[in-house]
């Protein structure tokens, strides 16, 4: 089945239709998706600003990442769950709008960047995170993360503007 | 002058007309600045409030976190205000009968007053009274996240 066909099945599903036609549920799910941004994109923004040396630069990266990681992951779980719900409700309409796959690709790349950073750098943070100047690769991960999540938020907001019938 | 009369005057202004005649993607850009400001403010309040509740960045002091996030709050509020004006002006009259619109702004007024009084007082010391600290955190989170939620709902009315 093609993406378009899968999207149509989701769109026509009972769950998708119910959410799309609801008076309160859809706005609430969308509202929670937006609030979730503060816990996911917002907290990662702070971590990225630390990696590029702009926020709490005297604090070792591990001292920020370790306590915030559970909140970050919880925030992303919430944002992704509400995001999937919103997608199911509007699947057939959004799948044909180019900024939508752009958003998904940017999320995937941001996830890969985060995973790479976790595996290659975060594990041995004691070796590098108290230095005044952080390794180039670490700064790159921060900049890449900022850029990618920026693309995600921008393309997300543009979905209703660049497609018909939303 | 009623609010509707004021909003009519604002909507009829030349700056409002100028904004209203722009491509509709200008509206999208305004909303993106609004979302950016929103994330800056909410995340700053979140980090400090979690700390007041003894959660999150517990190795840093409250004053330290307030100091580090203060500029994000002010930049965020500036972005929210400017983008908010661009969003509001071309359709000002349309918002007048919307109760969610009024609720949001009343809540915003409360949040701002609390921010420069209670929140400021409680976050100045490294060890505020626990009950006061936790209550302030809960109120700040409820107020600011409530504003964001109500703001999103304005469009659904």
Tab-separated table of N, CA and C in Angstrom, chain A residues 89-151:
chain	number	residue	atom	x	y	z
A	89	UNK	N	-6.133	11.903	12.373
A	89	UNK	CA	-7.366	12.634	12.104
A	89	UNK	C	-7.342	13.346	10.762
A	90	UNK	N	-6.163	13.783	10.321
A	90	UNK	CA	-6.072	14.582	9.103
A	90	UNK	C	-5.244	13.915	8.010
A	91	UNK	N	-4.919	12.639	8.189
A	91	UNK	CA	-3.915	11.950	7.357
A	91	UNK	C	-4.052	12.188	5.856
A	92	UNK	N	-5.245	11.940	5.312
A	92	UNK	CA	-5.404	12.035	3.856
A	92	UNK	C	-5.136	13.446	3.355
A	93	UNK	N	-5.450	14.449	4.176
A	93	UNK	CA	-5.239	15.833	3.750
A	93	UNK	C	-3.789	16.257	3.843
A	94	UNK	N	-3.095	15.855	4.914
A	94	UNK	CA	-1.726	16.356	5.109
A	94	UNK	C	-0.674	15.591	4.303
A	95	UNK	N	-0.972	14.324	3.979
A	95	UNK	CA	0.053	13.497	3.329
A	95	UNK	C	0.472	14.083	1.981
A	96	UNK	N	-0.419	14.862	1.350
A	96	UNK	CA	-0.112	15.420	0.030
A	96	UNK	C	0.449	16.846	0.102
A	97	UNK	N	0.634	17.366	1.309
A	97	UNK	CA	1.224	18.700	1.450
A	97	UNK	C	2.713	18.539	1.685
A	98	UNK	N	3.566	19.041	0.795
A	98	UNK	CA	5.014	18.793	0.869
A	98	UNK	C	5.688	19.125	2.202
A	99	UNK	N	5.223	20.177	2.914
A	99	UNK	CA	5.891	20.491	4.186
A	99	UNK	C	5.678	19.400	5.231
A	100	UNK	N	4.662	18.537	5.039
A	100	UNK	CA	4.447	17.492	6.021
A	100	UNK	C	5.565	16.448	6.002
A	101	UNK	N	5.861	15.820	4.837
A	101	UNK	CA	7.013	14.914	4.852
A	101	UNK	C	8.312	15.615	5.241
A	102	UNK	N	8.439	16.906	4.905
A	102	UNK	CA	9.625	17.663	5.333
A	102	UNK	C	9.727	17.649	6.858
A	103	UNK	N	8.599	17.875	7.518
A	103	UNK	CA	8.566	17.879	8.981
A	103	UNK	C	9.002	16.518	9.536
A	104	UNK	N	8.460	15.437	8.951
A	104	UNK	CA	8.780	14.094	9.445
A	104	UNK	C	10.263	13.770	9.239
A	105	UNK	N	10.797	14.139	8.063
A	105	UNK	CA	12.219	13.896	7.789
A	105	UNK	C	13.083	14.679	8.779
A	106	UNK	N	12.709	15.935	9.060
A	106	UNK	CA	13.472	16.757	10.010
A	106	UNK	C	13.431	16.144	11.412
A	107	UNK	N	12.282	15.594	11.822
A	107	UNK	CA	12.176	14.937	13.126
A	107	UNK	C	13.118	13.733	13.165
A	108	UNK	N	13.103	12.939	12.069
A	108	UNK	CA	13.960	11.756	12.014
A	108	UNK	C	15.434	12.148	12.120
A	109	UNK	N	15.832	13.177	11.367
A	109	UNK	CA	17.228	13.626	11.399
A	109	UNK	C	17.598	14.165	12.774
A	110	UNK	N	16.682	14.907	13.399
A	110	UNK	CA	16.943	15.434	14.739
A	110	UNK	C	17.128	14.285	15.725
A	111	UNK	N	16.304	13.243	15.556
A	111	UNK	CA	16.410	12.062	16.419
A	111	UNK	C	17.741	11.354	16.231
A	112	UNK	N	18.164	11.214	14.983
A	112	UNK	CA	19.449	10.569	14.684
A	112	UNK	C	20.592	11.386	15.275
A	113	UNK	N	20.529	12.700	15.137
A	113	UNK	CA	21.540	13.606	15.691
A	113	UNK	C	21.627	13.430	17.211
A	114	UNK	N	20.458	13.378	17.859
A	114	UNK	CA	20.423	13.234	19.315
A	114	UNK	C	21.003	11.888	19.740
A	115	UNK	N	20.642	10.845	19.000
A	115	UNK	CA	21.125	9.502	19.320
A	115	UNK	C	22.645	9.412	19.164
A	116	UNK	N	23.132	9.976	18.063
A	116	UNK	CA	24.564	9.998	17.814
A	116	UNK	C	25.295	10.751	18.944
A	117	UNK	N	24.732	11.882	19.344
A	117	UNK	CA	25.333	12.661	20.421
A	117	UNK	C	25.352	11.858	21.722
A	118	UNK	N	24.229	11.199	22.025
A	118	UNK	CA	24.134	10.399	23.250
A	118	UNK	C	25.174	9.290	23.267
A	119	UNK	N	25.258	8.549	22.150
A	119	UNK	CA	26.131	7.373	22.091
A	119	UNK	C	27.598	7.763	22.044
A	120	UNK	N	27.924	8.772	21.248
A	120	UNK	CA	29.336	9.079	21.031
A	120	UNK	C	29.897	10.070	22.051
A	121	UNK	N	29.064	10.997	22.548
A	121	UNK	CA	29.611	12.053	23.386
A	121	UNK	C	29.071	12.083	24.807
A	122	UNK	N	27.753	11.976	24.967
A	122	UNK	CA	27.160	12.165	26.287
A	122	UNK	C	27.670	11.135	27.287
A	123	UNK	N	27.903	9.921	26.798
A	123	UNK	CA	28.361	8.859	27.699
A	123	UNK	C	29.670	9.182	28.383
A	124	UNK	N	30.594	9.821	27.637
A	124	UNK	CA	31.881	10.128	28.267
A	124	UNK	C	32.037	11.628	28.496
A	125	UNK	N	30.946	12.262	28.926
A	125	UNK	CA	30.937	13.709	29.084
A	125	UNK	C	31.994	14.202	30.069
A	126	UNK	N	32.337	13.380	31.068
A	126	UNK	CA	33.324	13.807	32.059
A	126	UNK	C	34.654	14.194	31.401
A	127	UNK	N	34.922	13.592	30.217
A	127	UNK	CA	36.188	13.880	29.521
A	127	UNK	C	36.227	15.275	28.925
A	128	UNK	N	35.033	15.844	28.622
A	128	UNK	CA	35.072	17.097	27.870
A	128	UNK	C	34.174	18.202	28.390
A	129	UNK	N	33.194	17.885	29.276
A	129	UNK	CA	32.159	18.894	29.489
A	129	UNK	C	32.471	19.964	30.529
A	130	UNK	N	33.626	19.869	31.190
A	130	UNK	CA	33.952	20.940	32.125
A	130	UNK	C	34.939	21.927	31.499
A	131	UNK	N	35.347	21.640	30.270
A	131	UNK	CA	36.286	22.547	29.596
A	131	UNK	C	35.541	23.812	29.166
A	132	UNK	N	36.229	24.953	29.163
A	132	UNK	CA	35.561	26.191	28.744
A	132	UNK	C	35.129	26.162	27.276
A	133	UNK	N	35.909	25.483	26.448
A	133	UNK	CA	35.535	25.378	25.040
A	133	UNK	C	35.207	23.920	24.742
A	134	UNK	N	33.972	23.689	24.314
A	134	UNK	CA	33.544	22.304	24.061
A	134	UNK	C	34.020	21.833	22.690
A	135	UNK	N	34.187	20.498	22.527
A	135	UNK	CA	34.642	19.967	21.242
A	135	UNK	C	33.754	20.410	20.085
A	136	UNK	N	34.370	20.595	18.926
A	136	UNK	CA	33.651	21.033	17.736
A	136	UNK	C	32.447	20.169	17.401
A	137	UNK	N	32.616	18.851	17.543
A	137	UNK	CA	31.520	17.934	17.210
A	137	UNK	C	30.323	18.132	18.129
A	138	UNK	N	30.606	18.486	19.376
A	138	UNK	CA	29.534	18.733	20.347
A	138	UNK	C	28.770	19.997	19.961
A	139	UNK	N	29.513	21.042	19.617
A	139	UNK	CA	28.875	22.291	19.180
A	139	UNK	C	28.056	22.042	17.916
A	140	UNK	N	28.606	21.228	17.022
A	140	UNK	CA	27.882	20.911	15.783
A	140	UNK	C	26.555	20.233	16.100
A	141	UNK	N	26.600	19.286	17.038
A	141	UNK	CA	25.362	18.594	17.428
A	141	UNK	C	24.326	19.586	17.943
A	142	UNK	N	24.793	20.589	18.698
A	142	UNK	CA	23.893	21.604	19.233
A	142	UNK	C	23.275	22.455	18.130
A	143	UNK	N	24.123	22.897	17.200
A	143	UNK	CA	23.637	23.726	16.092
A	143	UNK	C	22.684	22.927	15.202
A	144	UNK	N	23.072	21.674	14.899
A	144	UNK	CA	22.218	20.816	14.068
A	144	UNK	C	20.858	20.620	14.727
A	145	UNK	N	20.882	20.387	16.022
A	145	UNK	CA	19.630	20.191	16.750
A	145	UNK	C	18.748	21.433	16.668
A	146	UNK	N	19.346	22.614	16.910
A	146	UNK	CA	18.584	23.866	16.834
A	146	UNK	C	17.974	24.044	15.444
A	147	UNK	N	18.800	23.830	14.417
A	147	UNK	CA	18.329	24.019	13.040
A	147	UNK	C	17.214	23.040	12.698
A	148	UNK	N	17.412	21.770	13.044
A	148	UNK	CA	16.426	20.735	12.687
A	148	UNK	C	15.104	20.944	13.417
A	149	UNK	N	15.161	21.212	14.728
A	149	UNK	CA	13.890	21.431	15.442
A	149	UNK	C	13.230	22.721	14.965
A	150	UNK	N	14.031	23.693	14.528
A	150	UNK	CA	13.469	24.901	13.920
A	150	UNK	C	12.676	24.556	12.672
A	151	UNK	N	13.264	23.700	11.824
A	151	UNK	CA	12.559	23.257	10.606
A	151	UNK	C	11.275	22.519	10.965
